[in-house]
mmCIF file of C-alpha atoms and ligand atoms in Angstrom:
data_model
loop_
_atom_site.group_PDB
_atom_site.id
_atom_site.type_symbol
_atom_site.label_atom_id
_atom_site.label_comp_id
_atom_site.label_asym_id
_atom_site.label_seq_id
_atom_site.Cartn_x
_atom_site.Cartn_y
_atom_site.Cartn_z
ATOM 1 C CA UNK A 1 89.170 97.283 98.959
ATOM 2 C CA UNK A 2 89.316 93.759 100.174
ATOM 3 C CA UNK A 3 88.904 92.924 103.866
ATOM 4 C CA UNK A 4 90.174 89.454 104.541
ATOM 5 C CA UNK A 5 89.560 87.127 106.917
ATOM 6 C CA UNK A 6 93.042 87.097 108.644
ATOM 7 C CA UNK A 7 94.117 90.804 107.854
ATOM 8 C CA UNK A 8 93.176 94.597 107.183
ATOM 9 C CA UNK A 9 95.370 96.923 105.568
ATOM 10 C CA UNK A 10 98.998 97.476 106.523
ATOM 11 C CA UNK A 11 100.426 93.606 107.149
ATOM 12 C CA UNK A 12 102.540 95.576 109.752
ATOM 13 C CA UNK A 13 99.458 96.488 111.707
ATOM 14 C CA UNK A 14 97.956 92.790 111.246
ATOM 15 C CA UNK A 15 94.387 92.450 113.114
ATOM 16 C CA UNK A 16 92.110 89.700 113.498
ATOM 17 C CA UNK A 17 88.772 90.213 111.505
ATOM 18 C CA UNK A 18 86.023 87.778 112.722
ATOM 19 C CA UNK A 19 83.724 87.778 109.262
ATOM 20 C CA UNK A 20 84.888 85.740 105.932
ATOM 21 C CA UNK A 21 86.701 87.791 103.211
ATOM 22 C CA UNK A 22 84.449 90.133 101.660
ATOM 23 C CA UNK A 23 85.394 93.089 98.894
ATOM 24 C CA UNK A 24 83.807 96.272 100.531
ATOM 25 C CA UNK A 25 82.630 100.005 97.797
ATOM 26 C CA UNK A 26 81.326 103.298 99.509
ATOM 27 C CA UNK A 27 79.777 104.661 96.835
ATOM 28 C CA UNK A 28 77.862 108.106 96.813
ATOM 29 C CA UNK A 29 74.801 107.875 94.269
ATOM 30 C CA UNK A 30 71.754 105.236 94.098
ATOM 31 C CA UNK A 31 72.221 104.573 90.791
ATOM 32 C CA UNK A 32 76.237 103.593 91.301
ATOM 33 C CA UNK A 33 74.773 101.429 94.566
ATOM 34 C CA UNK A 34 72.397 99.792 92.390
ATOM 35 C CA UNK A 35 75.503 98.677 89.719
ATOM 36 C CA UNK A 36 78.037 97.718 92.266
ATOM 37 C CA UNK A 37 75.361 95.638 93.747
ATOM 38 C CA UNK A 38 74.132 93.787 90.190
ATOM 39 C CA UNK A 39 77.891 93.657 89.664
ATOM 40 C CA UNK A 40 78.145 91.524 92.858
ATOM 41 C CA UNK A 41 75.031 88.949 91.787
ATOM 42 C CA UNK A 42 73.435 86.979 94.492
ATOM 43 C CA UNK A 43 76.411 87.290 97.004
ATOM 44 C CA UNK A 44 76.048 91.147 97.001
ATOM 45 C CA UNK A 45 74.738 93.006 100.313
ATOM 46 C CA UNK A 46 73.480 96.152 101.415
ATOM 47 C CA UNK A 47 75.026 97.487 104.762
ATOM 48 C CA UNK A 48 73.138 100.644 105.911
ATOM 49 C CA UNK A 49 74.047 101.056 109.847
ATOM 50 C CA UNK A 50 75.326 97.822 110.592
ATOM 51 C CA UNK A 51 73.418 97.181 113.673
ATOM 52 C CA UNK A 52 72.200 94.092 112.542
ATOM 53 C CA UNK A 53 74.111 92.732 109.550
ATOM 54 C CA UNK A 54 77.398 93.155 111.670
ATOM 55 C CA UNK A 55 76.683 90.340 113.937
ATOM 56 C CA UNK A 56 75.501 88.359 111.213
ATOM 57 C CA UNK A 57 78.577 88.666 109.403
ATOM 58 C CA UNK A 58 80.935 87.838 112.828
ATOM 59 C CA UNK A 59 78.865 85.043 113.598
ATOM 60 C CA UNK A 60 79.494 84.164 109.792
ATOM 61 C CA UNK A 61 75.342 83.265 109.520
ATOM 62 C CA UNK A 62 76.077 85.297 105.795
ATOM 63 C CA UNK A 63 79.106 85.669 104.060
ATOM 64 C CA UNK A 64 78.381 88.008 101.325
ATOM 65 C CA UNK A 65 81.612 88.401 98.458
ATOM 66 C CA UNK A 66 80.637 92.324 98.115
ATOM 67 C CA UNK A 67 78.981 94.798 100.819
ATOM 68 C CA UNK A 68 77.820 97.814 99.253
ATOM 69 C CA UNK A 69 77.688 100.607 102.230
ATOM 70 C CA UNK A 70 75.520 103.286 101.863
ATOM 71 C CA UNK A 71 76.766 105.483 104.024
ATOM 72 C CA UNK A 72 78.321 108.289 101.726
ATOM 73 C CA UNK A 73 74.798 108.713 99.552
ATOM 74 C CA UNK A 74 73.811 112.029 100.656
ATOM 75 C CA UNK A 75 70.237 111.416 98.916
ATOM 76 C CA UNK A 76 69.168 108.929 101.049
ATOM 77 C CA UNK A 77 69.436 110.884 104.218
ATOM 78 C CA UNK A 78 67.087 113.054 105.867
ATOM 79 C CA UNK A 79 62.849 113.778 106.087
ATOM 80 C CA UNK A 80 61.104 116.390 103.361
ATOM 81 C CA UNK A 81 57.923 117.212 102.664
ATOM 82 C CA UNK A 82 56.130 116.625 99.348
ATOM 83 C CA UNK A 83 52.352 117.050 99.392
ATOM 84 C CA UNK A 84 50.409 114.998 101.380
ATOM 85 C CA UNK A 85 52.927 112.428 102.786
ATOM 86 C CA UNK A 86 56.358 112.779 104.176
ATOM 87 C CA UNK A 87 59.580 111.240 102.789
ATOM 88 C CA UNK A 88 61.865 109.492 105.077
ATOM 89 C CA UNK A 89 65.372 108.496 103.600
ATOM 90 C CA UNK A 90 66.709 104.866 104.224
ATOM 91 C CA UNK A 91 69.363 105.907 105.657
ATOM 92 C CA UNK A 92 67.948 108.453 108.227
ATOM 93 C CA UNK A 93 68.816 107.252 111.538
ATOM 94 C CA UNK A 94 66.748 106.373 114.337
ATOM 95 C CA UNK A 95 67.998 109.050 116.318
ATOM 96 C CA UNK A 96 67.067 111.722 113.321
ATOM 97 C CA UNK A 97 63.993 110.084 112.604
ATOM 98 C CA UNK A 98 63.314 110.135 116.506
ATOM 99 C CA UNK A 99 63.715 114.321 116.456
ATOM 100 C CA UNK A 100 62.379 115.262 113.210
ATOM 101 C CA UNK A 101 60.111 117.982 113.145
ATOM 102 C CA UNK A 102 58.140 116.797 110.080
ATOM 103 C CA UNK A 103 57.681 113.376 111.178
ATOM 104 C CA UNK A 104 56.295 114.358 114.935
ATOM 105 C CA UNK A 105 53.858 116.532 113.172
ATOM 106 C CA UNK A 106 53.057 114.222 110.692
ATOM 107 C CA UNK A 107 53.787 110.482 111.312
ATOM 108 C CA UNK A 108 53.757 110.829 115.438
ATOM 109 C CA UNK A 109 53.295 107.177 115.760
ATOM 110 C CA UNK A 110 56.682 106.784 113.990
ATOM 111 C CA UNK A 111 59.160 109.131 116.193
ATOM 112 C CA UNK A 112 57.149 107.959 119.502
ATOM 113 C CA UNK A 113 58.186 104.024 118.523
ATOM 114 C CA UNK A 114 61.305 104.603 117.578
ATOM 115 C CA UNK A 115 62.028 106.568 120.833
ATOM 116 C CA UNK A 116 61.618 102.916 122.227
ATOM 117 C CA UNK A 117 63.923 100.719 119.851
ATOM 118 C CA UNK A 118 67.504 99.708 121.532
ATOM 119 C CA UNK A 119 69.386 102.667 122.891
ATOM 120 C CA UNK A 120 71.310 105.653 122.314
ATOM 121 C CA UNK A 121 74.217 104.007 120.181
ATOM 122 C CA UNK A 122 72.387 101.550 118.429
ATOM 123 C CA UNK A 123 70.063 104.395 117.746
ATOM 124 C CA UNK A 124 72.847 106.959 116.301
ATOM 125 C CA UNK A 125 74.061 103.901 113.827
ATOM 126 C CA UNK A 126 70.900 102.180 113.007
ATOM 127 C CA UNK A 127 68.835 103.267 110.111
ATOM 128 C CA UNK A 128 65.266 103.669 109.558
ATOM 129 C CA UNK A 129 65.668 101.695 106.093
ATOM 130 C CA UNK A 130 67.699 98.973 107.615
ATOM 131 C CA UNK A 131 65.544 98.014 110.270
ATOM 132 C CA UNK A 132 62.626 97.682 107.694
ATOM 133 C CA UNK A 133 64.629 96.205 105.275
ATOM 134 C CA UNK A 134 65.624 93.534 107.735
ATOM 135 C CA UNK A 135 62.418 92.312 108.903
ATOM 136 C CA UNK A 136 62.591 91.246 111.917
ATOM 137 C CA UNK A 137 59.223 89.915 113.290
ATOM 138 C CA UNK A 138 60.600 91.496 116.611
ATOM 139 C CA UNK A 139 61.356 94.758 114.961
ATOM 140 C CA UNK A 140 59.750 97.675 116.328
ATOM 141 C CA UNK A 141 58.752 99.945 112.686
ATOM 142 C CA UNK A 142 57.175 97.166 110.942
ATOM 143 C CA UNK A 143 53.562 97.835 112.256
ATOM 144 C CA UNK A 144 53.960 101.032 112.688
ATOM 145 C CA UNK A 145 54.610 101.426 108.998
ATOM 146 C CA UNK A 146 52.377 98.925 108.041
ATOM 147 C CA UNK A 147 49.091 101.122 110.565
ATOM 148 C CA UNK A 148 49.830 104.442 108.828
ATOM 149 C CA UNK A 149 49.669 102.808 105.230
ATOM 150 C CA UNK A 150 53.908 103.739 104.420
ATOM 151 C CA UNK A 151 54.931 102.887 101.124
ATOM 152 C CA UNK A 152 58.211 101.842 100.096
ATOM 153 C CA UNK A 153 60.498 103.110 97.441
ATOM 154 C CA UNK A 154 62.981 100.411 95.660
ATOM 155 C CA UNK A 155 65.653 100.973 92.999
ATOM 156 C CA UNK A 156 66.944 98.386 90.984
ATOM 157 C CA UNK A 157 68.825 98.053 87.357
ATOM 158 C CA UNK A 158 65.202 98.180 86.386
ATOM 159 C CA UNK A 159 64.636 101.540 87.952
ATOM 160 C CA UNK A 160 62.222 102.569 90.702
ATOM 161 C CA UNK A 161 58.839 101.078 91.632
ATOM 162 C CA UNK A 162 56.827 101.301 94.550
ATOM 163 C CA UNK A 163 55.566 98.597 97.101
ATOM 164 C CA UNK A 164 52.648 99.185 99.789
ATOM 165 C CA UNK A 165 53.894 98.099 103.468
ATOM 166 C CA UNK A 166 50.991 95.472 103.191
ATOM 167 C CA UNK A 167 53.028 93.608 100.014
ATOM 168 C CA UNK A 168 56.613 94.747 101.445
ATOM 169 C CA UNK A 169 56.631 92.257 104.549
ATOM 170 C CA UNK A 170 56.415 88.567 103.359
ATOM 171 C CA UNK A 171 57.421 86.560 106.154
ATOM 172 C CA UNK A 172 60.441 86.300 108.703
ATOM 173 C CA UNK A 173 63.854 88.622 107.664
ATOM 174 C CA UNK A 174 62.114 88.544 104.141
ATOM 175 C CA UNK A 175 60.564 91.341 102.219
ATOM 176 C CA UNK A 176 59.181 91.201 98.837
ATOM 177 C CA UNK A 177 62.270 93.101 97.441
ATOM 178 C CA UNK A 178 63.996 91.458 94.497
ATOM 179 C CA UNK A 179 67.371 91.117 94.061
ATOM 180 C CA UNK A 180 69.652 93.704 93.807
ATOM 181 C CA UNK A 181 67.071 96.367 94.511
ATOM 182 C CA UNK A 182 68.119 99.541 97.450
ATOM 183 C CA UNK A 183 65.305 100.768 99.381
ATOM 184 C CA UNK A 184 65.579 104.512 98.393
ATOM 185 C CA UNK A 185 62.750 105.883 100.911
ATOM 186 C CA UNK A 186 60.126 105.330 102.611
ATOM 187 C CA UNK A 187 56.723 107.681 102.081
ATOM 188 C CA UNK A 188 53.992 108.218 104.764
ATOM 189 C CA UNK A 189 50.860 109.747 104.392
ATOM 190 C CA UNK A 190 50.137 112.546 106.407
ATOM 191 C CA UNK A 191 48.466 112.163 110.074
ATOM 192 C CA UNK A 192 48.745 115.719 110.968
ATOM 193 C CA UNK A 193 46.469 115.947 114.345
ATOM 194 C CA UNK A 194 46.223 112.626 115.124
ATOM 195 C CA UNK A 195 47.038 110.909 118.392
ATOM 196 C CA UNK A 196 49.202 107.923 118.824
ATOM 197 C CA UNK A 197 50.975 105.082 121.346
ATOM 198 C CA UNK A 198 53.629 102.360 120.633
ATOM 199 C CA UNK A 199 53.159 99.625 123.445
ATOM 200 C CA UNK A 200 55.619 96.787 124.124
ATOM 201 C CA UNK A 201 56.944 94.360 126.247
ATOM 202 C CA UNK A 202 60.139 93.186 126.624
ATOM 203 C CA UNK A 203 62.449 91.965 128.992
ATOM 204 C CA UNK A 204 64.428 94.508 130.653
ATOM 205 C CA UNK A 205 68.378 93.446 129.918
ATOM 206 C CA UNK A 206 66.712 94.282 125.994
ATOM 207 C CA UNK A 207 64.383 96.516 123.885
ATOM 208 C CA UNK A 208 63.008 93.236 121.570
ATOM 209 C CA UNK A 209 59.702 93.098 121.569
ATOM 210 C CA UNK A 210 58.117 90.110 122.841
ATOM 211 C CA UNK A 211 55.023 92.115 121.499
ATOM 212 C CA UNK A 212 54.403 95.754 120.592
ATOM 213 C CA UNK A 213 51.352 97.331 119.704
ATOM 214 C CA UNK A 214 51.538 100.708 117.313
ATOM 215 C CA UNK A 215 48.381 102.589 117.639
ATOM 216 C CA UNK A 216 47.296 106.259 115.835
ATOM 217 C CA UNK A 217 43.567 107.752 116.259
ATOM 218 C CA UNK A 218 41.985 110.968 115.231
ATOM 219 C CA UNK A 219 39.442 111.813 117.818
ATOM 220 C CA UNK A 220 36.801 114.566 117.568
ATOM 221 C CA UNK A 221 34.599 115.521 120.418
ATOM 222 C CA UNK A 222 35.426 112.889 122.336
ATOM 223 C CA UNK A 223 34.423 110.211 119.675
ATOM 224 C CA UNK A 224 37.125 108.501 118.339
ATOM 225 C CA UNK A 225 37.023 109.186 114.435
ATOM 226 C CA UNK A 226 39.575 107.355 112.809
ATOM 227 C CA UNK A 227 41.892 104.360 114.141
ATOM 228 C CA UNK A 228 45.220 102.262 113.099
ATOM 229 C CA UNK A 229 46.466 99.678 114.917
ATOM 230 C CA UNK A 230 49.671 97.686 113.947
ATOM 231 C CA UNK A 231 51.045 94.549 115.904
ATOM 232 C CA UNK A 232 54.632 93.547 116.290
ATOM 233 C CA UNK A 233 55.441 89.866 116.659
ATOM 234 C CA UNK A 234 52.217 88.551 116.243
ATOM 235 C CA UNK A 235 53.083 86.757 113.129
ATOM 236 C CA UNK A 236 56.291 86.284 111.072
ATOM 237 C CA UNK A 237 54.983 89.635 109.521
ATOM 238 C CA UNK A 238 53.369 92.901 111.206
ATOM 239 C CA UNK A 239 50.014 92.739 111.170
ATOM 240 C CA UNK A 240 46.716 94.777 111.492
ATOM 241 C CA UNK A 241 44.457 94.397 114.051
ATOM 242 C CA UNK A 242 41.050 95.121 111.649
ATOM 243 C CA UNK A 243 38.838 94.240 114.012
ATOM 244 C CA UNK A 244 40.436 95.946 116.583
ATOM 245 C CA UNK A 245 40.228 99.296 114.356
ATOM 246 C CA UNK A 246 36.579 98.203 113.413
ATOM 247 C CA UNK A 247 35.472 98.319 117.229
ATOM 248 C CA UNK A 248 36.671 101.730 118.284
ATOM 249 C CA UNK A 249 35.357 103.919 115.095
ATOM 250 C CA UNK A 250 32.473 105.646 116.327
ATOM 251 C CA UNK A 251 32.838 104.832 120.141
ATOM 252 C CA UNK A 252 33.500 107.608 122.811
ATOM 253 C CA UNK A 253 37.410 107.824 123.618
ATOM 254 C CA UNK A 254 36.691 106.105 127.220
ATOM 255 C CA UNK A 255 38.933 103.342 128.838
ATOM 256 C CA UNK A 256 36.008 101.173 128.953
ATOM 257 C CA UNK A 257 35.160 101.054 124.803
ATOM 258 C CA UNK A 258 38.821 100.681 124.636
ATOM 259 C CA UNK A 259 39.018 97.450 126.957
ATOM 260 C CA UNK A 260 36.220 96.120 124.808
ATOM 261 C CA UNK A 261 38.115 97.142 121.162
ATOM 262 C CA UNK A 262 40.807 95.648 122.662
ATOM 263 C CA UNK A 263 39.788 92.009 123.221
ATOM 264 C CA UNK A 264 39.664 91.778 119.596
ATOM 265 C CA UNK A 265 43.476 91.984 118.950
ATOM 266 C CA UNK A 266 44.527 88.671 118.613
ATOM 267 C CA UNK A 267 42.252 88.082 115.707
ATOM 268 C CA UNK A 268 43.828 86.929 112.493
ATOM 269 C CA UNK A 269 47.028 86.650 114.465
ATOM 270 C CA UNK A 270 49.287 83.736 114.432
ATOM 271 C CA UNK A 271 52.164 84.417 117.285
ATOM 272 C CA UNK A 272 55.200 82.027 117.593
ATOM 273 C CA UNK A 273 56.362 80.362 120.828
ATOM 274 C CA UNK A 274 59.732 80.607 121.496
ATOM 275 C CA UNK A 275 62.210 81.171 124.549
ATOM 276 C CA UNK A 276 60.498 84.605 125.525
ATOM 277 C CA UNK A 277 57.038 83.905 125.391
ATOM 278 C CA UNK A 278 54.756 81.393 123.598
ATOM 279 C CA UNK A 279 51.921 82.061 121.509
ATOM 280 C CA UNK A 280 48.887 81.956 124.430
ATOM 281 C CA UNK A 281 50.776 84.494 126.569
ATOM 282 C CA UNK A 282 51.444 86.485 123.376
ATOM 283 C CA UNK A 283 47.612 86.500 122.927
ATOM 284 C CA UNK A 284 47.497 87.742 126.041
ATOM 285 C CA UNK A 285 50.057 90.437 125.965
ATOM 286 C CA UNK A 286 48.121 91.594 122.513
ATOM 287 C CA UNK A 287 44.936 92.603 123.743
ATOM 288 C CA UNK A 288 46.800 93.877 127.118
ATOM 289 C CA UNK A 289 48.815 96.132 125.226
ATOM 290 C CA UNK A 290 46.329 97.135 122.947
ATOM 291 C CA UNK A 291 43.957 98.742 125.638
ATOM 292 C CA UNK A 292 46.956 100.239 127.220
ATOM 293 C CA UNK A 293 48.070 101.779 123.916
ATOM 294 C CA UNK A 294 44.682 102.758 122.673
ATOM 295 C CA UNK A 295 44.089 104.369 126.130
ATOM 296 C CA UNK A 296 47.660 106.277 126.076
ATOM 297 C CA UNK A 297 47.117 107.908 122.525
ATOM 298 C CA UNK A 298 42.957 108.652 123.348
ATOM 299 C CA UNK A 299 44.772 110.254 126.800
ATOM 300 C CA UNK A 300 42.097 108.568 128.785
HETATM 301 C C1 FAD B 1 71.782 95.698 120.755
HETATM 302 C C2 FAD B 1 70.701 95.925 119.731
HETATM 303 C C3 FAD B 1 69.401 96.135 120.162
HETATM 304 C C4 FAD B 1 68.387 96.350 119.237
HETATM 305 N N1 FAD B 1 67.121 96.553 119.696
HETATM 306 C C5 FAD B 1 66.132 96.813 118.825
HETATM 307 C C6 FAD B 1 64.796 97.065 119.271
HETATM 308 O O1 FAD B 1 64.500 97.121 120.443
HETATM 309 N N2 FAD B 1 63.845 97.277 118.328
HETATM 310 C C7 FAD B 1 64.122 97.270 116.999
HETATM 311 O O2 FAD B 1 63.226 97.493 116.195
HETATM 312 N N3 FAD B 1 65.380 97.064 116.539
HETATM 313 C C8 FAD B 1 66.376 96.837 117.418
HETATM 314 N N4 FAD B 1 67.664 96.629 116.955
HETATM 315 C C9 FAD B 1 67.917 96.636 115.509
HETATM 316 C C10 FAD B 1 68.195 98.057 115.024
HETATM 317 O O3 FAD B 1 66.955 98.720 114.889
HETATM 318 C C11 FAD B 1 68.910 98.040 113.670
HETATM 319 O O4 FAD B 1 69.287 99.334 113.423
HETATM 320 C C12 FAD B 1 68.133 97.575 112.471
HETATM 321 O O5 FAD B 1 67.542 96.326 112.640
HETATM 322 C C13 FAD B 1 68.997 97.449 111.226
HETATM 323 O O6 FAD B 1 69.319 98.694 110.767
HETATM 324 P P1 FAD B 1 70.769 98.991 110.185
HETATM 325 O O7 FAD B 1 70.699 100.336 109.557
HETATM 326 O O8 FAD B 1 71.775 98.802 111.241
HETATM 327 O O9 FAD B 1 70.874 97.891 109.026
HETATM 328 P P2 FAD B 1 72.040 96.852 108.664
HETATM 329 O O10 FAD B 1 72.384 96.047 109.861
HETATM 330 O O11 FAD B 1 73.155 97.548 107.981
HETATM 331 O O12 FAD B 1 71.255 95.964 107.592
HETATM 332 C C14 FAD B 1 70.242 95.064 107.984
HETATM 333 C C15 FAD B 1 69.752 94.292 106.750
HETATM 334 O O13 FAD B 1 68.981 95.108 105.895
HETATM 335 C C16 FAD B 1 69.588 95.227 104.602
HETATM 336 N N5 FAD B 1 69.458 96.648 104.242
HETATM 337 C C17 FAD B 1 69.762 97.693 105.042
HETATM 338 N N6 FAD B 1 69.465 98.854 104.430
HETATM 339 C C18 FAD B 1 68.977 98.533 103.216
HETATM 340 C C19 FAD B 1 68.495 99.300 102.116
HETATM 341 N N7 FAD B 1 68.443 100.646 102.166
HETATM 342 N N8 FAD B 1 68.072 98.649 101.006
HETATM 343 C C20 FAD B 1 68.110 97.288 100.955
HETATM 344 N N9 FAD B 1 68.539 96.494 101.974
HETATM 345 C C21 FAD B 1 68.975 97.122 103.083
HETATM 346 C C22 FAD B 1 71.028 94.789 104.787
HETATM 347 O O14 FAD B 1 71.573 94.245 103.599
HETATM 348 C C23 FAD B 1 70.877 93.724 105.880
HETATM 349 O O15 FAD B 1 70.459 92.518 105.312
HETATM 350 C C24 FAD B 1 68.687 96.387 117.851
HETATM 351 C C25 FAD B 1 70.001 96.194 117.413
HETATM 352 C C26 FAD B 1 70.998 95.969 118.341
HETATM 353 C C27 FAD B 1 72.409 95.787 117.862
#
């Protein structure tokens, strides 16, 4: 099927499409994804929800000749179980992801911060593999994904292979996938038991995060026991705050360890300035958020 630039389907119906011309397949396994898209070369694309490559295409930033929609590839849908992580499908939406039983028993952290990205209708379209795969330094799942250690499942003419969250971010909207590769799924170790907080702050006409903080923590007796903290749009990547995690091992689950973990967030950080915030109030808002996230998931 080819959408053009001027007119869709019947010539008796004509209507105005905004992108360029672009020829558009649906089809339903990986593997015929994965040709259609080394068919297209370099000008191929991906389109998973649409909730960010839409506007891109309107605002003709990208004018790919072949979008490849994965929305009819039953595989890459839905959460299962296998051992000791959880598999989340690329194409699981927010809004699944957001009520799946295995990942709030498992992967907390992850339903809690989506329940905080956009809103309802972006939500229902938006994928949990398209938001990753679009790395946005503002997107809410990076750090999240990169705290609980997620690993990322790409298919490509050369078959599968598997990339660590740490090696999957690279720098702004770029990830280390090659191209013509489909992130199949994403896998997440188990967290069963443990506690967790997504913090951000953003203005209120729009969910972006100026900054978010993703924390998880195992607790026992009181102590905390084990700690992940992830930072969103501290860097052109997510990040981890080490020292951050370093500081509240072993300390009692009270607010006032937690302020002092806290001050340690910005470390190995380097935030951006730009029209929301620039980098010193980002600092700020880092170790701010931090304590208040730390605090929320220790319940203190
Ligand atoms: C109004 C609005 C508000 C938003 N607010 C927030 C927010 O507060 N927090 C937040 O985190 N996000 C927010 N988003 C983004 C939202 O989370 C999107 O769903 C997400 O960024 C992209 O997911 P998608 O499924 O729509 O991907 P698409 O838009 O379809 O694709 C995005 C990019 O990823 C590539 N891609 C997608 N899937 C795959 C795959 N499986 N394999 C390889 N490449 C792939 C595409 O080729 C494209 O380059 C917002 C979006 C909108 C429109």
């Amino acid at each position: 099927m080819l959408a053009d630039a001027g007119v869709v389907g019947d010539p008796l119906r004509r209507c105005a499409v905004i992108p360029a011309a672009f020829d558009y397949v649906a089809p339903t396994t990986v593997d015929d994804a994965v040709r259609s898209l080394a068919e297209a070369g370099e000008d191929g694309k991906v389109l998973a929800g649409g909730q960010s490559l839409l506007p891109v295409l309107r605002m003709r930033l990208a004018a790919p000749s072949k979008l490849v929609d994965l929305s009819r590839i039953p595989e890459l849908r839905g959460v299962r179980e296998e051992g000791s992580s959880i598999v989340i499908g690329s194409m699981t939406t927010h809004y699944d992801v957001q009520r799946d039983a295995l990942v709030r028993e498992h992967a907390l952290l992850l339903a809690l911060t989506t329940d905080t990205v956009a809103d309802p209708q972006v939500r229902h379209r938006g994928t949990f593999g398209g938001a990753l795969a679009h790395a946005d330094p503002a997107g809410d799942l990076l750090a999240p994904a990169l705290a609980l250690d997620a690993e990322f499942v790409l298919s490509g003419m050369d078959g599968r292979r598997k990339v660590p969250a740490a090696e999957f971010f690279v720098d702004v909207f770029t990830t280390s996938m090659r191209p013509g590769e489909i992130l199949v799924e994403v896998r997440v170790p188990k967290y069963t038991g443990w506690s967790a907080h997504y913090e951000k702050f953003n203005r209120v006409a729009q969910a972006w995060s100026m900054v978010g903080v993703a924390v998880a923590m195992r607790t026992e007796s009181g102590t905390i026991a084990e700690a992940r903290v992830g930072l969103t749009n501290m860097a052109s990547v997510p990040v981890r705050a080490r020292g951050v995690e370093e500081a509240l091992v072993g300390q009692p689950a009270s607010a006032d360890s937690i302020r002092g973990a806290a001050e340690r967030a910005a470390e190995g950080t380097s935030p951006t300035s730009d029209g929301n915030a620039d980098a010193e109030f980002r600092t700020h808002l880092a170790k701010v958020l931090t304590g208040r996230a730390a605090m929320a998931a220790a319940g203190v």
